[in-house]
Every structure is written in structure tokens, then in C-alpha cells.
Amino acid sequence: MQVSSLNEVKIYSLSCGKSLPEWLSDRKKRALQKKDVDVRRRIELIQDFEMPTVCTTIKVSKDGQYILATGTYKPRVRCYDTYQLSLKFERCLDSEVVTFETLSDDYSKIVFLHNDRYIEFHSQSGFYYKTRIPKFGRDFSYHYPSCDLYFVGASSEVYRLNLEQGRYLNPLQTDAAENNVCDINSVHGLFATGTIEGRVECWDPRTRSRVGLLDGALSSVTADSEINSLPTISALKFNGALTMAVGTSTGQVLLYDLRSDKPLLVKDHQYGLPIKSLHFQDSLDLILSADSRIVKMWNKNSGKIFTSLEPEHDINDVCLYPGSGMLLTANETPKMGIYYIPVLGPAPRWCSFLDNLTEELEENPESTVYDDYKFVTKKDLENLGLTHLIGSPFLRAYMHGFFMDIRLYHKVKLMVNPFAYEEYRKDKIRQKIEETRAQRVQLKKLPKVNKELALKLIEEEEEKQKSTWKKKVKSLPNILTDDRFKVMFENPDFQVDEESEEFRLLNPLVSKISEKRKKKLRLLEQQELHEKEEEEEPEGKPSDAESSESSDDEKDWVEEVRKQRRLLHQEEKVKRQEQLREDRQTVLKPQFYEIKAGEEFRSFRDSATKQKLMNKTLEDRLKLEAKNGTLSISDTTVGSKQLTFTLKRKLSVAVFRGVVGRRGPEQRHGGRGGARDTRDRNVRQD
């Protein structure tokens, strides 16, 4: 059982926990309950209270004994008997159900509206009859005095099907293009339909004429709301003879008194999602409104939030069990939600043990597993010197950190910082002193970094407060009080450099204004140094002088920019001259190079020519050496080439004989003799 609390209202979720598959045998289920603690501790209020894939609608019969739900896949309806706490029957259908209604006190008469325009009637034994409406339906209501079913949908007409005569009657012609929802007042029988244009049309079934029109779209738009599209009516519910709640597609709930065309109260869900369900809770004067994300409970007189419920999955439908504090939800998940709120009312008769269970939980609150553990990050472990415990049983990895025993954490923290209590005591004393100082005359406390910028922002804020158009303009957050810009006034790296080129060009008139601020800064520093002395206000200039100065600043703006540019050019020129002077003063020192062993140094010119020679191709090098007389090439009788060249260092001549051009006769025949003969021709030195 999961317990959540909002505004000191406890909500018990009875459907949380693991669910077992249907195909498991009873023996395996019992074995799982013995092994798995989560399965053993779960509360299964109603057996198999779920759908194969998704649950779309859920309702309770008028006698409170049966809970009916529709879902997919395949399309089906399930009926649960609360006296037996189990499934009574299940019927598969041909198409998905848009909505359904029980016409009798139990499940013996049910009407289903399908998404393929079919209307299906079921009796106690099963399927009874099927008919069709001209247009796709979206909602319907049953008028008990005349036995008429009113269907609304993708049409301007409201279709009437009389169940006593078994035929369609003349439809009601509305002014809307389409109708989304409808409802009938159980006290005087007034029929109301919500249109796609955001209006509510009220009809008298006796005279078949329209008796009222409410513009919900216009009333839902306020000065603070942002509307991207026209609000349509998505939910409708009567309460008593005079009260009606209307939900819009933009997330507003309007509460009307039928005697007035203006809403008594407009409640915004703040999510911008269509309202799907509306219910009244008369004992506490509450309204339960639900969109696909949240169920909100609020007072219908003041609009104050009582509590709210936010499931993990999207909500399709909500049903309040009559006369109790139980809430049933149809979600975009196989499991249907069961929530018990003791403040709304007692538990139903068929599960009265919930009252005793919740009372015991309130009397003996059990500490959760995480109460005895402390969550620490890796940085905290480094500060405590416990990084060597990573991977040991003392630390349990969780998300971006670790859980460790709270006793170990306190013991290590005390060893690392034994003077923690003294620091805590000094902080408390400092807070008390600051609280007493707050009663004195407050001075302007400027930050350590960017004092002039802070003073400028304070002056702008004071000017806005003094202006006459303050009420019309929406107040913007102050940078000084915004935590996002806190570092800009604390970290010296964010100090504004007033000597930089960009600052001087973008702020040409800042010099005159900054002089005034510097004077104020000096005065404020003097006030801070002499807090205990009497404060004297500095005399300011008259308003005429200030206005004349502002006009002069505007006239001299271009001259000031030109002046700043000239100064910047002069500074750059001075820097270049200094750089040239430094370059002239520097004396070039000789650099020495070491020659490798076995090499002879001639000159840098020889190394350059040698490098050029190495970059040339083999053919060019051979031609150059033949020209200089260091190489001679001659043909032999067997078709080979003979190369004779002179080594400069050893003054010796070497003769190489090898295959340079054409192949020898041995190689043409494909044998290995040629290769062997070529390898045997070694170098002969003279």
C-alpha cells in the first residue's frame, strides 16, 4: 500500500504493487507469494481488477454492488461483484466503447455507445439488440420519465431513441456544428449539451425547445490566460436543481448557477489539457475535476485546493464510489486505480476493513527503508574520504550516488569535522544578530563584485516604483534577487572590465554617469563604516540640472564615441612602438649544432645541394652523375646492364651486375636458374 499526503490529506493507493499473470496456476501463485515479499505484502482488494491493455471507462451500478469497466484489447466489458470481491462476468464486443450507461439498478440493463455508430443493448443474460445512429456518437444520456435516449456527436442534431416505443423520434436541432457531451438534470429533467464552439445549450424535453444558452468559451478566458485555440466543452455535470459544472478543452472548470449566464467560479488546472470528468462531493462541498494527468479536489465556494491525485499513467475516466471516500480511475495501463481517502468518507461496506487498517497505520507509523540511510554523492564521499568504500557492502549504488548507513555517516562526519557543533552555534548566533539588525534602519548593502552595476539596477528599480504606469506594466523579476544571476555579483571572474575596448565603445557616456555612481558608492561605504553614527542624506542636484545634463549627453554622444576611438588608436600606436623598441634591444645569440660521428662537414651550401639531389628522381640523378663522370653504364652480351661508379669517401670503384632492363634467357623460360644466377652475381670490388 502506497501512502501520499498533500495538504495533510492522506491518500492510500490500493492498486500499487506487482500483479500476477492470469495464466499462472494457483500453485505457482502461492509459491511466488512465499518467495517475493512485494507480492506477499500487496493488497488485492478486488481479484483481477485490470484489463488486458487499456481501460477506457469505469462506472458503479446504482445499488453499489457492481463495478463495470470497458477496455481493450480485444474490446470487452468486465463486471466485478463487490460482495464477492471478484470478477462476475466478461463479455467481448465487436468494437471499442466510447461510453456506456446502466439503466437499471444492477447490471441487467446496459447500453453501450460504440465508435462505429452502433448502439448495443445488453440484458442480464448477454447481448440483446443492436442499432445504429446516423452520425458518429460521442456521448448520450437517459431521460427516465420519457424513456428517451439522447445521443450527441459529430452532428448539429441530438438524436432521440424512445425505448418504450422502440423507434427514433424527431431530433433536436442545435445551433452548433458538433456536440461533444450532454447531461440531464435528475431533479427537473433539463437537458444540456456542450458544443464544439464552447457553448452550452439547455433544452426542455417536454416542449423540445431551447430555453437557455451559456457561452463557456468567453467566460473561461481571463486576463492572465493564454489561449491558442477556441475552447470547446469537454465535460458537463449537474448537481442539484441549480448548479452545473462545465469543463473546457483548455483545462478550465466553470461553475454556474442556472439563474445566471456568468460563472460563479473559474478554476484552471494549469496543464492546458481537456477536462475529462467532473464529480460533486456534497459532504465537504468539493468538486473533483480530472484531466489526463491529475485529479484535483477543490472547494466549490472558494476554489481553494483541498488535495490532488497524480497517477503514474494518463487518466481516461474517474468514478467516485457513492457515499464513501473511494475513488476509481481508468488509466492508460492494464491496472485500474483504486484510491481510498478517509477524509472524504468511510470505506464502502464491502471493504470496511480499510478503516481499521488505515487507523492502525496512523497510530503506528512505520519508518521507511530510507529513514535509516543517507544519500551521498561521489563528491560527498571524496570530502569525507570514503571513496575506498565504493563497491563494498557499506555503500549501495542508487542513481547518481550511494546510500550509506546514517550512523556511519554521522560518525565519519564527526571525525572529519570535530568542530561542526561550534560552527553551527556561531551560525545561530549570527542569525540572531542579523534578525535584531533587521529592525534598524536598513542601508543599501552592495555586493563585493560589480558594485556599480548593482547600484544601477537599484536605481532603475526605484524609478520603476516611482513611475505612474507601474500598475499597468507586469512587474519583472529583479536580477539582484534572482538566484540565476547570483554568481555575477559573487565571483570576481564576472567583474566588468571598464578599460576594455568593447565596454568603452558601447558605453561612450558611461564616464559621466559613473562619476555620479562612484560618489554614491563612496557615501554608501562611509555609511557602512559608520553604522552606529547618524546618517546624513547627501544633497542632490535639482531636477532641472539633471534634465539639462541628459540633453547635453544626447548631443555629445557622437563626439564622445569619436574621442574614445582616437584614444584607442593612440593606445594601439604606443603598444606597437614599445614592441618595436623591445625587438631592437634584443641581441641575437649564435646557435651551435653538433655533427654526427662519421660525417664530414663541408658547408651549408653542400648540404643544400645534397638535399636538392635527394628530391630528384632516380633517372635525373643517374644523368647528373653520368655527366659529372662518377657513373658509367654499358650493355653486356646477355642483355644485362653494367654500372660503374666511384665512391668519394673510399676512392674505390664497384661494379654491379644485375637485371635492370630486359629479362635474361633463363627467366624467359620460367625456370629458377635465372633467379639463382642473378643472386650468384655478387658485388666485385677492385
XYZ file of C-alpha atoms in Angstrom:
686
model
C 0.000 0.000 0.000
C 1.377 3.353 -1.054
C 0.545 6.424 1.045
C 0.804 10.020 -0.177
C -0.122 13.231 1.604
C -0.969 16.695 0.261
C -2.350 19.497 2.450
C -2.363 16.954 5.325
C -4.851 14.779 3.407
C -3.696 11.156 3.200
C -4.392 9.167 0.046
C -3.977 5.382 0.128
C -3.265 3.685 -3.205
C -4.659 0.141 -3.049
C -3.718 -0.873 -6.589
C 0.059 -0.411 -6.397
C 2.303 -3.435 -6.288
C 3.094 -6.369 -8.509
C 0.346 -8.056 -10.497
C 0.453 -11.775 -11.313
C -0.376 -13.107 -14.788
C -3.732 -14.787 -15.331
C -2.196 -17.915 -16.840
C -0.278 -18.760 -13.664
C -1.643 -21.708 -11.741
C -2.724 -21.372 -8.109
C 0.243 -23.460 -7.043
C 2.724 -21.117 -8.721
C 0.945 -18.077 -7.313
C 1.267 -19.462 -3.789
C 4.944 -20.202 -4.418
C 5.516 -16.636 -5.606
C 3.800 -15.244 -2.529
C 6.164 -17.214 -0.318
C 9.304 -16.087 -2.188
C 8.530 -12.494 -3.209
C 7.980 -10.007 -0.385
C 6.298 -7.437 -2.662
C 3.713 -9.968 -3.811
C 3.061 -11.063 -0.233
C 2.597 -7.517 1.094
C 0.342 -6.213 -1.692
C -3.364 -5.611 -1.109
C -5.560 -7.123 -3.818
C -8.878 -5.524 -2.959
C -10.727 -6.991 -5.963
C -9.334 -10.024 -7.713
C -8.175 -9.481 -11.338
C -9.187 -5.823 -11.261
C -7.469 -4.983 -14.563
C -7.755 -5.002 -18.351
C -5.553 -6.753 -20.931
C -4.148 -3.490 -22.289
C -6.047 -0.257 -21.514
C -9.148 0.681 -19.537
C -11.289 3.427 -21.120
C -14.368 3.910 -18.888
C -15.409 2.791 -15.412
C -18.749 3.150 -13.595
C -20.535 1.842 -10.494
C -24.076 0.491 -10.584
C -26.764 2.395 -8.742
C -27.033 -0.177 -5.977
C -23.261 -0.043 -5.432
C -22.792 -3.814 -5.746
C -21.234 -3.959 -9.219
C -18.328 -2.154 -10.841
C -18.380 -2.171 -14.657
C -15.394 -1.257 -16.815
C -14.674 -1.297 -20.545
C -11.312 -1.553 -22.229
C -9.156 -3.109 -24.931
C -7.657 -5.219 -26.489
C -9.876 -7.007 -27.570
C -12.821 -4.676 -26.840
C -14.642 -6.018 -23.816
C -16.662 -5.206 -20.730
C -15.943 -6.633 -17.294
C -18.311 -6.698 -14.336
C -16.971 -7.106 -10.794
C -19.111 -8.169 -7.849
C -18.041 -6.209 -4.778
C -19.765 -8.661 -2.411
C -17.599 -11.468 -3.767
C -14.553 -9.221 -4.442
C -14.019 -10.932 -7.779
C -14.930 -10.886 -11.469
C -18.553 -11.804 -12.159
C -18.525 -11.929 -15.959
C -16.663 -10.714 -19.021
C -18.130 -10.060 -22.473
C -16.178 -9.327 -25.621
C -17.582 -6.735 -28.042
C -17.279 -6.061 -31.773
C -15.776 -2.571 -31.470
C -14.385 -0.181 -28.885
C -16.764 1.508 -26.453
C -16.979 5.307 -26.320
C -19.181 5.336 -23.219
C -21.897 3.254 -21.553
C -24.716 3.604 -19.030
C -26.595 1.245 -16.696
C -30.345 1.812 -16.995
C -31.241 -0.459 -14.084
C -30.011 -0.579 -10.509
C -27.740 -3.516 -11.284
C -26.085 -4.819 -14.465
C -29.277 -6.267 -16.006
C -29.784 -3.344 -18.472
C -26.721 -1.762 -20.071
C -26.424 0.491 -23.150
C -23.096 0.778 -24.994
C -22.172 3.507 -27.490
C -19.505 2.206 -29.890
C -17.074 4.163 -32.017
C -18.554 2.728 -35.247
C -22.015 4.400 -34.752
C -23.591 1.265 -33.250
C -25.688 1.253 -30.086
C -25.691 -2.076 -28.282
C -28.151 -3.196 -25.603
C -27.263 -5.909 -23.103
C -29.503 -7.702 -20.691
C -28.650 -9.893 -17.729
C -28.067 -12.882 -19.974
C -25.889 -11.039 -22.515
C -26.311 -9.317 -25.891
C -29.932 -8.251 -26.595
C -30.193 -5.783 -29.517
C -28.104 -3.589 -31.802
C -28.996 -0.469 -33.791
C -27.264 2.414 -35.492
C -27.328 6.220 -35.393
C -26.774 8.437 -38.484
C -23.540 10.108 -37.263
C -20.669 9.120 -35.006
C -21.674 9.486 -31.381
C -19.635 10.988 -28.544
C -21.963 10.882 -25.526
C -25.510 10.055 -24.502
C -27.903 10.478 -21.561
C -31.069 8.688 -20.457
C -34.269 10.594 -19.605
C -36.126 8.375 -17.146
C -39.631 9.999 -17.246
C -39.969 9.589 -21.030
C -37.642 6.566 -21.562
C -35.692 8.557 -24.177
C -32.011 8.177 -25.007
C -30.372 11.434 -26.172
C -27.312 10.952 -28.398
C -24.866 13.749 -29.322
C -21.916 13.530 -31.687
C -20.439 14.779 -34.947
C -23.653 16.497 -35.972
C -25.747 19.525 -35.111
C -28.710 17.249 -34.289
C -29.432 15.496 -30.999
C -30.878 12.068 -31.811
C -33.691 10.716 -29.610
C -34.374 6.993 -29.277
C -37.523 6.054 -27.366
C -37.109 2.690 -25.633
C -40.816 2.304 -24.850
C -41.932 2.625 -28.479
C -38.709 1.190 -29.940
C -38.211 3.893 -32.573
C -36.381 7.147 -33.246
C -38.158 10.434 -32.568
C -37.625 13.789 -34.237
C -34.122 15.078 -33.355
C -33.375 18.357 -31.601
C -31.745 20.874 -33.937
C -28.968 22.872 -32.215
C -27.043 25.895 -33.487
C -23.698 24.114 -33.137
C -21.758 22.296 -35.825
C -20.935 19.395 -33.455
C -21.776 18.402 -29.879
C -19.289 16.788 -27.507
C -21.055 15.991 -24.206
C -24.512 16.041 -22.664
C -26.241 15.546 -19.309
C -29.759 15.550 -17.871
C -30.679 17.121 -14.553
C -32.193 14.458 -12.307
C -34.364 16.994 -10.418
C -36.313 18.833 -13.144
C -35.157 16.967 -16.286
C -33.344 19.831 -18.051
C -31.213 18.556 -20.934
C -27.854 20.313 -21.561
C -25.347 19.731 -24.342
C -21.814 21.105 -24.745
C -20.869 22.230 -28.245
C -17.606 22.437 -30.137
C -17.941 26.254 -30.240
C -17.610 26.421 -26.438
C -21.316 26.961 -25.654
C -23.821 25.089 -23.508
C -27.358 24.786 -24.848
C -30.160 23.899 -22.425
C -33.358 22.241 -23.714
C -36.708 21.386 -22.142
C -37.582 17.764 -23.106
C -41.301 18.433 -22.605
C -41.563 21.212 -25.201
C -38.475 20.201 -27.254
C -37.326 23.836 -27.362
C -34.191 25.593 -26.260
C -34.591 27.534 -23.018
C -31.056 28.838 -22.385
C -27.583 29.417 -23.842
C -24.308 29.834 -21.940
C -21.044 30.981 -23.573
C -18.431 28.979 -21.693
C -15.573 29.785 -24.065
C -15.871 33.530 -23.491
C -16.197 33.137 -19.727
C -13.170 30.840 -19.461
C -10.805 33.414 -20.981
C -9.268 35.686 -18.350
C -6.599 38.389 -18.448
C -3.825 36.001 -17.329
C -4.753 33.050 -19.556
C -3.098 32.437 -22.925
C -5.433 30.876 -25.482
C -4.086 29.338 -28.692
C -7.406 27.917 -29.933
C -11.123 28.248 -29.262
C -12.072 26.376 -26.051
C -14.641 23.623 -26.556
C -16.836 21.954 -23.958
C -15.332 18.590 -22.934
C -17.221 17.738 -19.697
C -20.630 18.543 -18.197
C -22.219 17.660 -14.852
C -25.354 18.758 -12.926
C -25.611 18.925 -9.144
C -28.989 19.554 -7.603
C -31.521 21.771 -9.297
C -29.451 24.915 -9.903
C -25.737 24.033 -10.021
C -23.845 22.940 -13.119
C -20.106 22.407 -13.717
C -18.625 22.778 -17.195
C -15.144 21.626 -18.279
C -13.326 23.028 -21.309
C -10.698 21.613 -23.633
C -8.129 24.167 -22.410
C -8.221 22.956 -18.794
C -10.719 25.333 -17.123
C -13.693 24.340 -14.966
C -16.626 26.787 -14.813
C -19.200 26.593 -12.036
C -22.625 28.016 -12.991
C -25.813 28.883 -11.237
C -28.555 28.222 -13.815
C -30.187 31.523 -12.934
C -27.183 33.472 -14.235
C -25.308 33.408 -17.540
C -21.977 34.226 -15.866
C -19.959 31.640 -13.934
C -19.692 31.804 -10.177
C -16.148 30.481 -10.257
C -13.496 29.647 -12.855
C -10.859 27.085 -11.849
C -7.822 26.477 -14.053
C -5.925 23.161 -13.951
C -2.791 24.931 -15.278
C -1.958 21.987 -17.556
C -3.812 23.032 -20.712
C -5.338 19.543 -21.073
C -9.034 18.818 -21.689
C -11.188 18.141 -18.643
C -12.377 14.527 -18.867
C -14.506 14.003 -15.780
C -16.437 16.077 -13.206
C -17.946 14.890 -9.913
C -19.534 16.586 -6.899
C -18.783 15.590 -3.289
C -21.651 17.046 -1.257
C -20.494 16.277 2.300
C -17.442 18.568 2.057
C -18.706 20.849 -0.770
C -15.982 19.643 -3.097
C -15.667 19.292 -6.864
C -13.497 16.549 -8.351
C -12.182 17.545 -11.777
C -9.824 15.336 -13.769
C -7.774 15.713 -16.914
C -5.437 13.106 -18.374
C -2.704 13.980 -15.877
C -4.184 14.893 -12.500
C -7.318 14.690 -10.345
C -7.924 17.895 -8.409
C -10.311 18.268 -5.474
C -11.249 21.835 -4.627
C -13.877 23.749 -2.697
C -16.775 24.841 -4.895
C -17.367 28.023 -2.866
C -13.825 29.419 -2.674
C -11.922 27.421 -5.299
C -9.220 26.521 -2.746
C -7.380 23.265 -3.431
C -8.309 20.520 -0.981
C -5.950 17.852 -2.324
C -4.852 16.369 -5.626
C -4.002 12.970 -7.021
C -1.466 12.376 -9.799
C -1.170 8.753 -11.017
C 1.835 7.435 -12.924
C -0.149 6.887 -16.144
C -2.647 9.022 -18.082
C -6.230 9.082 -16.853
C -9.148 8.129 -19.119
C -12.055 8.207 -16.646
C -12.756 8.766 -12.940
C -15.563 7.333 -10.825
C -16.355 8.310 -7.230
C -17.931 5.440 -5.294
C -21.193 6.895 -3.889
C -21.291 7.641 -0.161
C -17.658 6.775 0.548
C -14.088 8.001 0.212
C -13.136 5.526 -2.509
C -12.044 6.722 -5.930
C -11.725 4.520 -9.032
C -9.733 5.508 -12.112
C -9.431 4.095 -15.634
C -5.863 4.593 -16.854
C -3.701 4.050 -19.926
C -2.385 0.884 -18.303
C -3.801 -2.599 -17.642
C -4.312 -1.910 -13.925
C -7.299 0.154 -12.813
C -6.596 2.532 -9.950
C -8.230 2.203 -6.524
C -7.650 5.045 -4.069
C -9.034 5.462 -0.572
C -9.232 8.940 1.011
C -10.561 8.655 4.592
C -11.292 12.414 4.805
C -13.895 12.197 2.014
C -15.881 9.476 3.746
C -15.807 5.980 5.230
C -14.830 2.886 3.324
C -17.623 1.046 1.441
C -19.492 -1.680 3.288
C -17.872 -4.481 1.305
C -14.335 -3.360 2.339
C -14.941 -1.892 5.790
C -11.660 -3.396 7.000
C -9.879 -0.486 5.270
C -10.927 1.860 8.074
C -9.274 -0.320 10.713
C -6.199 -0.754 8.527
C -5.692 2.960 7.976
C -6.285 3.740 11.660
C -3.566 1.290 12.633
C -1.187 2.813 10.114
C -1.818 6.300 11.517
C -1.340 5.156 15.114
C 1.864 3.189 14.409
C 3.661 4.894 11.552
C 6.381 2.575 10.262
C 9.636 4.133 9.177
C 10.508 3.515 5.587
C 13.706 1.832 4.487
C 15.359 5.134 3.610
C 14.887 6.714 7.033
C 17.972 4.893 8.350
C 20.120 5.704 5.318
C 21.773 8.819 3.994
C 22.073 9.569 0.281
C 25.543 10.832 -0.662
C 27.117 11.693 -3.995
C 30.627 10.840 -5.129
C 31.761 14.362 -4.290
C 30.475 13.939 -0.719
C 32.436 10.698 -0.431
C 35.594 12.478 -1.590
C 35.098 15.185 1.044
C 34.591 12.535 3.722
C 37.482 10.397 2.462
C 35.304 7.314 1.880
C 35.932 6.691 -1.808
C 37.641 3.390 -0.926
C 34.260 2.051 0.244
C 32.773 2.161 -3.274
C 31.862 -1.381 -4.205
C 31.721 -2.576 -0.601
C 28.533 -3.540 1.315
C 28.693 -0.223 3.205
C 27.594 1.702 0.099
C 24.596 0.809 -2.054
C 24.652 2.385 -5.511
C 21.486 4.313 -6.385
C 21.001 6.682 -9.342
C 23.816 9.291 -9.287
C 25.055 8.465 -5.783
C 25.034 5.956 -2.951
C 23.033 5.072 0.167
C 25.018 4.599 3.365
C 24.053 3.918 6.955
C 23.135 7.126 8.751
C 25.120 6.107 11.854
C 28.275 5.588 9.809
C 27.705 8.930 8.078
C 27.384 10.845 11.365
C 30.413 9.106 12.864
C 32.641 9.869 9.854
C 31.421 13.447 9.615
C 32.210 13.995 13.281
C 35.741 12.643 12.748
C 36.329 14.783 9.666
C 34.948 17.975 11.197
C 35.030 17.796 15.020
C 34.159 21.492 15.340
C 30.844 21.190 13.466
C 28.824 21.977 16.594
C 30.833 25.130 17.267
C 30.265 26.296 13.681
C 26.551 25.541 13.982
C 26.417 27.512 17.242
C 28.202 30.513 15.664
C 25.817 30.450 12.689
C 22.822 30.517 15.006
C 24.260 33.450 16.939
C 24.962 35.273 13.663
C 21.374 34.692 12.514
C 20.016 36.093 15.795
C 22.174 39.204 15.454
C 21.020 39.729 11.856
C 17.382 39.395 12.955
C 17.872 42.140 15.544
C 19.661 44.313 12.991
C 16.764 43.907 10.581
C 14.629 46.044 12.906
C 17.002 49.006 12.490
C 17.147 51.418 9.598
C 18.130 49.399 6.546
C 21.056 50.526 4.421
C 21.794 49.632 0.859
C 24.130 46.650 1.015
C 26.014 46.286 -2.233
C 27.820 43.107 -3.322
C 31.601 42.827 -3.451
C 31.687 42.300 -7.230
C 30.139 44.694 -9.802
C 29.081 47.323 -7.286
C 28.356 49.948 -9.933
C 26.140 47.544 -11.867
C 24.240 46.674 -8.699
C 23.752 50.356 -7.881
C 22.480 50.950 -11.419
C 19.919 48.152 -11.054
C 18.770 49.516 -7.691
C 18.262 52.985 -9.188
C 16.270 51.552 -12.105
C 14.073 49.606 -9.675
C 13.388 52.746 -7.641
C 12.485 54.679 -10.792
C 10.010 51.973 -11.814
C 8.369 52.095 -8.398
C 8.017 55.877 -8.601
C 6.531 55.834 -12.117
C 2.801 56.320 -12.572
C 2.403 53.442 -15.049
C 3.632 50.880 -12.546
C 0.213 49.218 -12.164
C -0.284 48.702 -15.895
C 3.086 47.048 -16.565
C 3.684 43.493 -15.338
C 6.483 43.502 -12.749
C 9.616 41.677 -13.908
C 11.967 39.805 -11.544
C 14.944 41.747 -10.205
C 18.400 40.473 -11.231
C 19.811 41.136 -7.756
C 17.280 38.826 -6.112
C 17.352 36.191 -8.863
C 19.421 33.114 -7.971
C 20.352 32.547 -11.609
C 22.487 35.735 -11.639
C 23.831 35.371 -8.091
C 27.311 34.312 -9.265
C 27.685 37.520 -11.291
C 27.871 39.515 -8.021
C 29.979 36.990 -6.072
C 32.616 35.590 -8.436
C 35.426 38.061 -9.324
C 35.726 36.416 -12.758
C 32.489 38.188 -13.734
C 33.828 41.672 -12.889
C 33.034 44.159 -15.669
C 36.285 45.431 -17.251
C 35.652 49.121 -17.880
C 39.030 49.554 -19.616
C 38.238 47.050 -22.379
C 37.666 48.233 -25.946
C 34.139 46.809 -26.191
C 32.980 48.486 -22.983
C 34.349 51.879 -23.959
C 32.790 51.822 -27.438
C 29.394 50.518 -26.351
C 29.183 52.865 -23.363
C 30.542 56.244 -24.537
C 28.616 58.250 -21.950
C 29.303 55.919 -19.052
C 32.066 58.139 -17.731
C 29.734 60.944 -16.645
C 27.132 58.596 -15.207
C 29.755 56.500 -13.453
C 31.090 59.596 -11.672
C 27.699 60.083 -10.035
C 27.545 56.433 -9.054
C 31.097 56.489 -7.667
C 30.078 59.386 -5.446
C 27.129 57.373 -4.205
C 29.387 54.351 -3.688
C 31.737 56.421 -1.532
C 28.813 57.685 0.519
C 27.457 54.153 0.979
C 30.881 52.895 2.073
C 31.080 55.697 4.606
C 27.629 54.752 5.880
C 28.665 51.127 6.251
C 31.781 52.133 8.209
C 29.746 54.390 10.473
C 26.588 52.314 11.005
C 26.294 53.360 14.589
C 26.609 57.068 13.768
C 23.809 59.244 12.496
C 23.197 59.092 8.780
C 23.055 62.247 6.698
C 21.485 62.321 3.254
C 23.751 63.764 0.506
C 22.424 66.761 -1.217
C 21.423 66.018 -4.799
C 21.163 68.179 -7.827
C 17.847 69.787 -8.817
C 15.713 68.172 -11.488
C 16.427 70.983 -13.981
C 20.161 70.324 -13.848
C 19.651 66.618 -14.359
C 17.402 67.181 -17.381
C 19.913 69.618 -18.909
C 22.729 67.109 -18.347
C 20.736 64.352 -20.074
C 20.103 66.598 -23.087
C 23.819 67.519 -23.267
C 24.717 63.830 -23.123
C 22.469 63.114 -26.062
C 24.055 65.935 -28.121
C 27.652 64.972 -27.300
C 27.144 61.255 -27.906
C 28.832 61.225 -31.351
C 31.761 63.345 -30.155
C 32.295 61.044 -27.184
C 32.405 57.974 -29.448
C 34.951 59.649 -31.743
C 37.039 60.634 -28.748
C 37.082 57.075 -27.455
C 38.115 55.762 -30.879
C 41.006 58.269 -31.072
C 42.177 57.227 -27.630
C 42.069 53.570 -28.613
C 44.117 54.244 -31.780
C 46.712 56.165 -29.754
C 46.987 53.341 -27.244
C 47.494 50.788 -30.032
C 50.186 53.002 -31.618
C 52.037 53.277 -28.295
C 51.904 49.488 -27.861
C 53.355 48.926 -31.345
C 56.212 51.373 -30.688
C 57.060 49.665 -27.416
C 57.092 46.301 -29.178
C 59.479 47.580 -31.854
C 61.761 49.065 -29.199
C 61.908 45.739 -27.393
C 62.694 43.907 -30.645
C 65.622 46.230 -31.377
C 67.078 45.820 -27.923
C 67.103 42.033 -28.167
C 70.536 40.634 -29.300
C 70.623 37.519 -31.447
C 72.838 34.856 -29.879
C 74.759 32.329 -32.075
C 73.417 28.799 -32.218
C 75.742 25.786 -32.358
C 74.981 22.443 -33.993
C 76.664 19.091 -33.314
C 77.809 16.916 -36.262
C 77.174 13.196 -36.023
C 80.105 10.812 -35.846
C 81.399 9.567 -39.223
C 80.191 12.607 -41.162
C 82.291 15.374 -42.704
C 81.157 18.993 -42.621
C 81.895 20.957 -45.757
C 79.431 23.820 -45.907
C 75.762 24.578 -45.681
C 75.751 25.001 -49.456
C 76.821 21.350 -49.984
C 74.046 20.130 -47.683
C 71.551 22.228 -49.607
C 72.660 20.768 -52.969
C 72.598 17.305 -51.489
C 69.037 17.858 -50.274
C 68.001 19.069 -53.761
C 69.663 16.000 -55.310
C 67.746 13.673 -52.966
C 64.451 15.256 -54.006
C 65.105 14.411 -57.700
C 64.077 11.160 -59.384
C 66.439 8.234 -59.989
C 66.655 8.993 -63.706
C 67.691 12.605 -63.087
C 70.294 11.578 -60.505
C 71.811 8.979 -62.916
C 72.022 11.546 -65.706
C 73.675 14.054 -63.371
C 76.258 11.533 -62.120
C 76.997 10.349 -65.706
C 77.567 13.982 -66.676
C 79.966 14.533 -63.754
C 81.889 11.351 -64.675
C 81.165 9.425 -61.459
C 78.954 6.835 -63.205
C 79.226 4.805 -66.444
C 76.563 2.448 -67.874
C 77.301 -0.232 -70.545
C 75.454 -3.196 -72.040
C 76.637 -6.817 -71.686
C 76.332 -9.723 -74.094
C 73.480 -11.382 -72.190
C 71.243 -8.337 -72.275
C 72.094 -7.004 -68.785
C 73.411 -3.620 -67.729
C 76.798 -2.865 -66.194
C 77.040 0.134 -63.805
C 80.411 1.516 -62.769
C 80.564 4.379 -60.238
C 83.189 5.929 -57.969
C 82.753 6.342 -54.194
C 84.064 9.660 -52.992
C 84.876 8.704 -49.411
C 86.847 5.438 -50.027
C 88.035 6.271 -53.556
C 87.131 2.788 -54.850
C 85.227 1.570 -57.869
C 82.460 -1.011 -57.558
C 80.851 -2.881 -60.391
C 77.297 -4.169 -60.077
C 75.740 -6.509 -62.498
C 72.023 -7.071 -62.234
C 68.787 -7.142 -64.092
C 67.977 -3.543 -64.996
C 66.171 -3.639 -68.344
C 65.184 -6.770 -70.191
C 64.927 -10.258 -68.722
C 67.628 -12.884 -69.171
C 67.160 -16.065 -71.183
C 66.733 -18.165 -68.035
C 63.838 -16.029 -66.800
C 62.060 -16.118 -70.159
C 61.858 -19.918 -69.919
C 60.258 -19.647 -66.492
C 62.884 -21.618 -64.595
C 64.586 -20.773 -61.359
C 68.060 -20.774 -62.862
C 67.862 -17.167 -63.891
C 66.998 -16.083 -60.397
C 69.746 -18.244 -58.904
C 72.265 -16.917 -61.476
C 71.254 -13.345 -60.649
C 71.665 -13.937 -56.930
C 75.115 -15.503 -57.506
C 76.384 -12.379 -59.220
C 77.759 -10.619 -56.217
C 79.420 -7.299 -55.975
C 83.013 -7.313 -57.080
C 85.203 -4.613 -55.637
C 88.523 -3.594 -57.279
